[in-house]
C-alpha positions as MATLAB code, in Angstrom:
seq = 'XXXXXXXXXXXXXXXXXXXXXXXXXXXXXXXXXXXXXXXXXXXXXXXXXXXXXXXXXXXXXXXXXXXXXXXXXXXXXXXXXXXXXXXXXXXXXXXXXXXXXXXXXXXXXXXXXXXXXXXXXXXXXXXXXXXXXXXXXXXXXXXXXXXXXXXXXXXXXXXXXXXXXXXXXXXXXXXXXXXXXXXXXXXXXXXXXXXXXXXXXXXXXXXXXXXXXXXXXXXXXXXXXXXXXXXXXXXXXXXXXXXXXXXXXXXXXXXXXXXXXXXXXXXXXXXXXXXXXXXXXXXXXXXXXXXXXXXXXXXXXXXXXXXXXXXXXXXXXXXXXXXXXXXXXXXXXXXXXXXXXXXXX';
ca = [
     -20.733    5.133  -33.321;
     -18.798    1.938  -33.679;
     -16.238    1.003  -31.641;
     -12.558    1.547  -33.103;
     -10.624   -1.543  -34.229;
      -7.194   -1.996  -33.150;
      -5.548   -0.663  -36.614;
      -7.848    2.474  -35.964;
      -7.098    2.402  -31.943;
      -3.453    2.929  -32.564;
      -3.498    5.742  -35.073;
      -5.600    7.674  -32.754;
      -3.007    7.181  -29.772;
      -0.070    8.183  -32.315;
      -2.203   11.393  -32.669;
      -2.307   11.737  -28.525;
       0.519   10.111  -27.300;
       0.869   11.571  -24.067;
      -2.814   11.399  -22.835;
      -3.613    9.339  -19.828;
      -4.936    5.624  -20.945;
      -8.075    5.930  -19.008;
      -8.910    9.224  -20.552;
      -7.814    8.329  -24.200;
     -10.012    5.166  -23.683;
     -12.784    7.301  -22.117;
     -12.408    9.560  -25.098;
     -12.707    6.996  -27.845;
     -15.138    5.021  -26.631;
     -13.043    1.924  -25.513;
     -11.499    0.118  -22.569;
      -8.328    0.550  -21.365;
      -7.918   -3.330  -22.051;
      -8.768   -2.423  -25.802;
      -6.031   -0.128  -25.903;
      -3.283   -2.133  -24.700;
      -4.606   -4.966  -26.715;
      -4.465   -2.867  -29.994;
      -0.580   -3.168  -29.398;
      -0.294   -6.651  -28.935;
       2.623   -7.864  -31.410;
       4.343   -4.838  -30.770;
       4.730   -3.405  -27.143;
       2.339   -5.765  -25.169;
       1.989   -9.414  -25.089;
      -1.241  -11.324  -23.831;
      -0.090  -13.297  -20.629;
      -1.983  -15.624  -18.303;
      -4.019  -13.343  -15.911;
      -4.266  -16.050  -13.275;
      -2.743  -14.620   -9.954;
      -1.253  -18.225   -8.701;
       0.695  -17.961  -11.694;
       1.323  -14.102  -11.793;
       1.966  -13.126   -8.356;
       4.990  -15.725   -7.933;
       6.707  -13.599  -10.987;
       5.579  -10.198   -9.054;
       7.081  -11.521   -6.138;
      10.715  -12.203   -7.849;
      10.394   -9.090   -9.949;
      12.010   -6.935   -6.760;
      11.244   -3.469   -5.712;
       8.464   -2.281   -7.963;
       5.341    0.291   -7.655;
       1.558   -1.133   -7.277;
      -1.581    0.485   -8.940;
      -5.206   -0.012   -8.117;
      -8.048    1.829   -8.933;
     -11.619    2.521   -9.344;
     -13.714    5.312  -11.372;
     -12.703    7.945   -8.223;
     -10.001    7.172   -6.664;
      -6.002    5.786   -7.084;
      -3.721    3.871   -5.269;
       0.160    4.030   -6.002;
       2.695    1.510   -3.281;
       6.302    1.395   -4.068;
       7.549   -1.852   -2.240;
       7.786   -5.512   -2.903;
       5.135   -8.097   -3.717;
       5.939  -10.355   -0.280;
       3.967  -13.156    0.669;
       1.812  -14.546   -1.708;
      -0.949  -16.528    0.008;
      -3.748  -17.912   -2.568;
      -7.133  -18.820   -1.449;
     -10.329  -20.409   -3.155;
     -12.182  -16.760   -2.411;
      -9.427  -14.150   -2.460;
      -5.653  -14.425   -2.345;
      -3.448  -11.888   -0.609;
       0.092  -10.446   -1.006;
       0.831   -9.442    2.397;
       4.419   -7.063    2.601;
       4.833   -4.702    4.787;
       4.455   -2.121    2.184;
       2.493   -3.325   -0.942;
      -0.903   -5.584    1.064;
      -3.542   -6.708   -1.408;
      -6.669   -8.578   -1.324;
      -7.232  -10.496   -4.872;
     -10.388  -11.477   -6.133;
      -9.175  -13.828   -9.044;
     -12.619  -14.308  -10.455;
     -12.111  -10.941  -12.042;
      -8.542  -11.547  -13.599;
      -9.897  -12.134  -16.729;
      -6.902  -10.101  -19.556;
      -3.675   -9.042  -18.509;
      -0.886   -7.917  -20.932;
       2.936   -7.421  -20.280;
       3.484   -3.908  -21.692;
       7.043   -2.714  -22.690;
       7.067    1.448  -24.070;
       9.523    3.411  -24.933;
      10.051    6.474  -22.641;
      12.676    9.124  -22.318;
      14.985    7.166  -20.161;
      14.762    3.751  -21.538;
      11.846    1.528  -21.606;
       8.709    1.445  -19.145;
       7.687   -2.080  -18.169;
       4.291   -3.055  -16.876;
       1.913   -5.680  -16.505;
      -1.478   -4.742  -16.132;
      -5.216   -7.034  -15.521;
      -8.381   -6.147  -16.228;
     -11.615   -7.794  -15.912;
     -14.065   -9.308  -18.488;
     -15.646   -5.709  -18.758;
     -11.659   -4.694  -20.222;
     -12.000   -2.284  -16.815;
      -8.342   -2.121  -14.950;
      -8.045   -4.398  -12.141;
      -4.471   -3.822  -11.081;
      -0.812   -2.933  -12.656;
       3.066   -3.558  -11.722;
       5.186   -0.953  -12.710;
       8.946   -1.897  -12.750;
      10.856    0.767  -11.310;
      14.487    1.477  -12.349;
      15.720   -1.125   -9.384;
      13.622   -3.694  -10.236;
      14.833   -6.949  -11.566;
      14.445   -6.039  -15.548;
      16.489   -9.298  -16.068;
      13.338  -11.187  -15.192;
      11.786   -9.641  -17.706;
      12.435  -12.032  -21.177;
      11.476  -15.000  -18.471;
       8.538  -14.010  -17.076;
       7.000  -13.320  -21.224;
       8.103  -16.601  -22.281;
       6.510  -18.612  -19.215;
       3.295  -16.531  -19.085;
       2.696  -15.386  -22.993;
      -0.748  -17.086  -23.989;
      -0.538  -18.967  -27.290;
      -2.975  -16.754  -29.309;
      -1.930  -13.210  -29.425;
      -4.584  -11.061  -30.790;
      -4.944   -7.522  -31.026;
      -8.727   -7.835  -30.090;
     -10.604   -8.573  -27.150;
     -13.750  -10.152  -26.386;
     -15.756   -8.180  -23.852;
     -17.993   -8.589  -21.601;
     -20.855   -5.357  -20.655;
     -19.567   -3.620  -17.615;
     -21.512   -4.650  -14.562;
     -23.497   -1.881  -13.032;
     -22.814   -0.979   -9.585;
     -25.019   -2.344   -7.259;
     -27.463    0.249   -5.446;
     -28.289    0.807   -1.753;
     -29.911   -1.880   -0.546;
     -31.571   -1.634    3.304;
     -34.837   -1.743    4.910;
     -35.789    0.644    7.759;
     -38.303   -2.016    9.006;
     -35.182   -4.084    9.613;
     -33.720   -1.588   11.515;
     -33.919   -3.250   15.476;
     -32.316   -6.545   13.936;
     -29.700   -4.927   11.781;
     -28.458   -3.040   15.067;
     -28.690   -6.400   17.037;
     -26.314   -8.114   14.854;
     -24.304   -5.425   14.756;
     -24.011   -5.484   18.374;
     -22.502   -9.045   18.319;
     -19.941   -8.651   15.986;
     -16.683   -9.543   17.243;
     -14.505   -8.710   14.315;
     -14.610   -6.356   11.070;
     -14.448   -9.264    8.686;
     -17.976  -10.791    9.694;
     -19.461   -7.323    8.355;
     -20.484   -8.055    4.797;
     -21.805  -11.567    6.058;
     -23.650   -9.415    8.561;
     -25.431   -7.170    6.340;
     -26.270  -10.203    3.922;
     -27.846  -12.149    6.600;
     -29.937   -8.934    6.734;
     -30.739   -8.855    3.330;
     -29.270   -5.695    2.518;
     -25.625   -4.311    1.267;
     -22.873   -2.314    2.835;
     -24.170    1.465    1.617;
     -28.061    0.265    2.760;
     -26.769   -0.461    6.151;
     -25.162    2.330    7.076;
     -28.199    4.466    5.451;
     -30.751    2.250    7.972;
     -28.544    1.813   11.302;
     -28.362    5.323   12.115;
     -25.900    6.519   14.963;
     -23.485    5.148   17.010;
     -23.646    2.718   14.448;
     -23.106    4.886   11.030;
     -23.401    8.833   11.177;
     -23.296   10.845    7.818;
     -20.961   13.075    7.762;
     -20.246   16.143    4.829;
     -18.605   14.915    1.836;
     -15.252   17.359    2.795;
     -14.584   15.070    5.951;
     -12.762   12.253    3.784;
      -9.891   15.448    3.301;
     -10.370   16.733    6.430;
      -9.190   13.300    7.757;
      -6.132   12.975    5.583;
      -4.954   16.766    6.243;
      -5.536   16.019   10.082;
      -3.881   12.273    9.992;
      -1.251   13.935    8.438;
      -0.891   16.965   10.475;
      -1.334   15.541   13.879;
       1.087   11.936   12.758;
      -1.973    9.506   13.057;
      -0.923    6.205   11.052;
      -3.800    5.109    9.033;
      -4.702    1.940    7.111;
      -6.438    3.400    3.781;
      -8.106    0.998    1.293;
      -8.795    1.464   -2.926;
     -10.295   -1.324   -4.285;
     -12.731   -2.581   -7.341;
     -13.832   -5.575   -8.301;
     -10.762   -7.527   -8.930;
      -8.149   -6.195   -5.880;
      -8.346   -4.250   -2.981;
      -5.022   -2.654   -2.089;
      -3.863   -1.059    1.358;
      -1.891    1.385    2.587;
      -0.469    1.066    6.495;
       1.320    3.744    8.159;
       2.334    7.225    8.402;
       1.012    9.789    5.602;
       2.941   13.252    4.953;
       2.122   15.091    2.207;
      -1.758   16.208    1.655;
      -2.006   17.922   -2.104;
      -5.225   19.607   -3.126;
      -5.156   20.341   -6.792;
      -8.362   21.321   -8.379;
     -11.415   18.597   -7.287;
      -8.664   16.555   -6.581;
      -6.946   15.682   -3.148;
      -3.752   13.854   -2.960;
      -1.085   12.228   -0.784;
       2.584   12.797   -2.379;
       4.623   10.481    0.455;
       8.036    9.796   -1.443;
       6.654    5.892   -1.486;
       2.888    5.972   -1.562;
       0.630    8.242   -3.176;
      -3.399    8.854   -3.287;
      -5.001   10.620   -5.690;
      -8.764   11.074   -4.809;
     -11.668   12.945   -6.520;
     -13.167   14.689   -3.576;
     -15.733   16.139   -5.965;
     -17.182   12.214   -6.612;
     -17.893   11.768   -2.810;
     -21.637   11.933   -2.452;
     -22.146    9.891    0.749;
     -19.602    9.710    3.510;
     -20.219    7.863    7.229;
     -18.215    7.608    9.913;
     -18.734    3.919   11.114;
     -18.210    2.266   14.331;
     -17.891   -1.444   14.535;
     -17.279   -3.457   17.770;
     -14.752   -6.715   17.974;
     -12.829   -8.298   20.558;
     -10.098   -6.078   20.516;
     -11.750   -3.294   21.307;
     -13.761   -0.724   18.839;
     -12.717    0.109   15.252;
     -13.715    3.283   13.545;
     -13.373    4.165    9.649;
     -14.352    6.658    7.096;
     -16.122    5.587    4.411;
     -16.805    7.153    1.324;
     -19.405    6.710   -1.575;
     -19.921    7.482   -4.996;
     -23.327    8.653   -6.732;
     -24.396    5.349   -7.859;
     -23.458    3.940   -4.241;
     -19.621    2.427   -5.514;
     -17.842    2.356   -2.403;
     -14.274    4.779   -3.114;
     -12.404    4.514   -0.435;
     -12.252    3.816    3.426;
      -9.924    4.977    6.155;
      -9.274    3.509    9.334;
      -6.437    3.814   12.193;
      -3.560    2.123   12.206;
      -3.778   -0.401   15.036;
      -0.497   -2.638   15.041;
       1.124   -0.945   18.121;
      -0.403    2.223   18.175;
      -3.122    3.568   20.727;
      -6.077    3.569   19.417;
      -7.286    6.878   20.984;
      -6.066    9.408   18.354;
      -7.897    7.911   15.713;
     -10.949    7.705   17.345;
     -10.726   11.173   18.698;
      -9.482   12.453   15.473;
     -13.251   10.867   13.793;
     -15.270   11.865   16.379;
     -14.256   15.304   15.798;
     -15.274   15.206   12.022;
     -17.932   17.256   10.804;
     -21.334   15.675   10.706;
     -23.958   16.446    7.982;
     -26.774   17.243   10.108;
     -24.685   20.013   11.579;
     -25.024   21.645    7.985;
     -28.299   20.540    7.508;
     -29.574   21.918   11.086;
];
């Protein structure tokens, strides 16, 4: 079936106004760039997606609320986009509350949305990649500088406006990729880590990727644990006041969450944190792998929980708060969690 053209796009959302855009899109057989796109001219204008040019705008825009997502998992900050720090590999926004990691490569379409809703109108701007997937949205909030607004269009509008895209095929999600025979060397370079960031360079230098790793290393390094151990971590952090640092990310941003969570939600396959200023909404039913990892640096150990999709996307990881706080609860709190092989015994 062909795809729908813009004209087409917006009849159909007239029909379904009130739908979620990544389900109408899912439901019609588009992107969720094509459907903002199909408005261009009326409620969205094409602006520069480049994040040296973006984020200074998201930085003056004031108190707002930050979105990232992938297929299984979403991120919602309300704070301030604070210290914008750009970078030939990834840039960063690093406020206390709204902490991103940008990989500008992958800010290929973004669009400044305006919508009428039931108490005035609902400003955005949202990116997406060349695949028209969602990257990352700014939603203005009813204190944020709306004034801005008519300045940041007219500096960042691009000067065609189209209500079409050009897309490129969604790139598939790399699989597992680790060799058992490689196992004594992985371990040994794992051994001399001294900090969390030299991981990924790490595992390349092994020739194999983050999921294949943990699949070869084996314990203390990476122990599988049952897929319910990502919400028994949440319910627990929350119960027992354990800050956490939790991270959502696709191609395009990573965005992280430090502090305190409250509120743990279960509603149908899907687990959520309702905090008053950040909220997680997670598809517990998408985990298929999950590994509590253990990574040495020179401040002492660092444990997370890391959590897989089927086709070996990485959803979501969780690790302990460590700007002064002990380290101890965390790390009891995941050594407690429930391993697979006590299911599979």
């Amino acid at each position: 079936m062909a795809k729908p053209g813009p004209d087409q796009i917006r009849a159909l959302r007239a029909e379904n106004p009130k739908a979620r855009a990544r389900d109408f899109a899912a439901q019609h057989g588009i992107t969720e760039a094509d459907l903002v796109a199909a408005f261009v001219g009326q409620s969205a204008t094409a602006i520069v997606a480049d994040p040296d040019r973006l984020m200074p705008w998201a930085v003056r825009l004031g108190e707002v609320m930050a979105l990232t997502r992938n297929e299984s998992c979403v991120h919602e900050r309300v704070g301030s986009y604070l210290d914008y720090r750009t970078g030939a590999f990834a840039s960063m926004i690093l406020g206390p509350e709204i902490d991103l990691r940008i990989f500008g490569k992958h800010w290929v379409h973004a669009f400044a949305l305006e919508e009428q809703g039931e108490d005035g109108p609902k400003r955005s701007i949202q990116v997406f990649d060349a695949a028209g997937d969602a990257v990352h949205k700014i939603h203005l909030k009813p204190q944020s500088n709306h004034a801005l607004w008519p300045d940041l269009i007219a500096n960042m509008r691009l000067p065609g406006q189209s209500p079409a895209l050009d897309l490129s095929p969604r790139r598939p999600v790399e699989a597992a990729r680790g060799d058992s025979a490689a196992a004594p060397a992985l371990r040994t370079a794992w051994d001399r880590m001294t900090d969390t960031h030299q991981f990924i360079g790490m595992t390349k230098d092994q020739g194999m990727n983050r999921l294949g790793a943990y699949r070869v290393a084996g314990a203390p390094y990476a122990e599988r644990l049952q897929p319910e151990a990502v919400t028994h971590t949440l319910t627990r952090a929350a119960e027992a006041q354990i800050p956490v640092m939790i991270f959502v990310g696709n191609l395009g941003c990573i965005q992280i969450h430090g502090g305190p969570i409250e509120k743990i939600v279960p509603m149908g396959p899907w687990i959520n944190v309702m905090d008053p200023r950040f909220n997680l909404h997670l598809r517990a039913d998408h985990l298929a792998e999950v590994y509590a990892v253990w990574k040495p640096t020179r401040t002492g150990d660092v444990l997370s929980v890391e959590g897989f999709a089927a086709d070996g996307e990485l959803i979501l990881q969780i690790f302990g708060y460590r700007k002064d706080t002990p380290a101890e609860p965390w790390n009891a709190l995941v050594r407690g969690l429930p391993r697979l092989e006590e299911v599979l015994a």
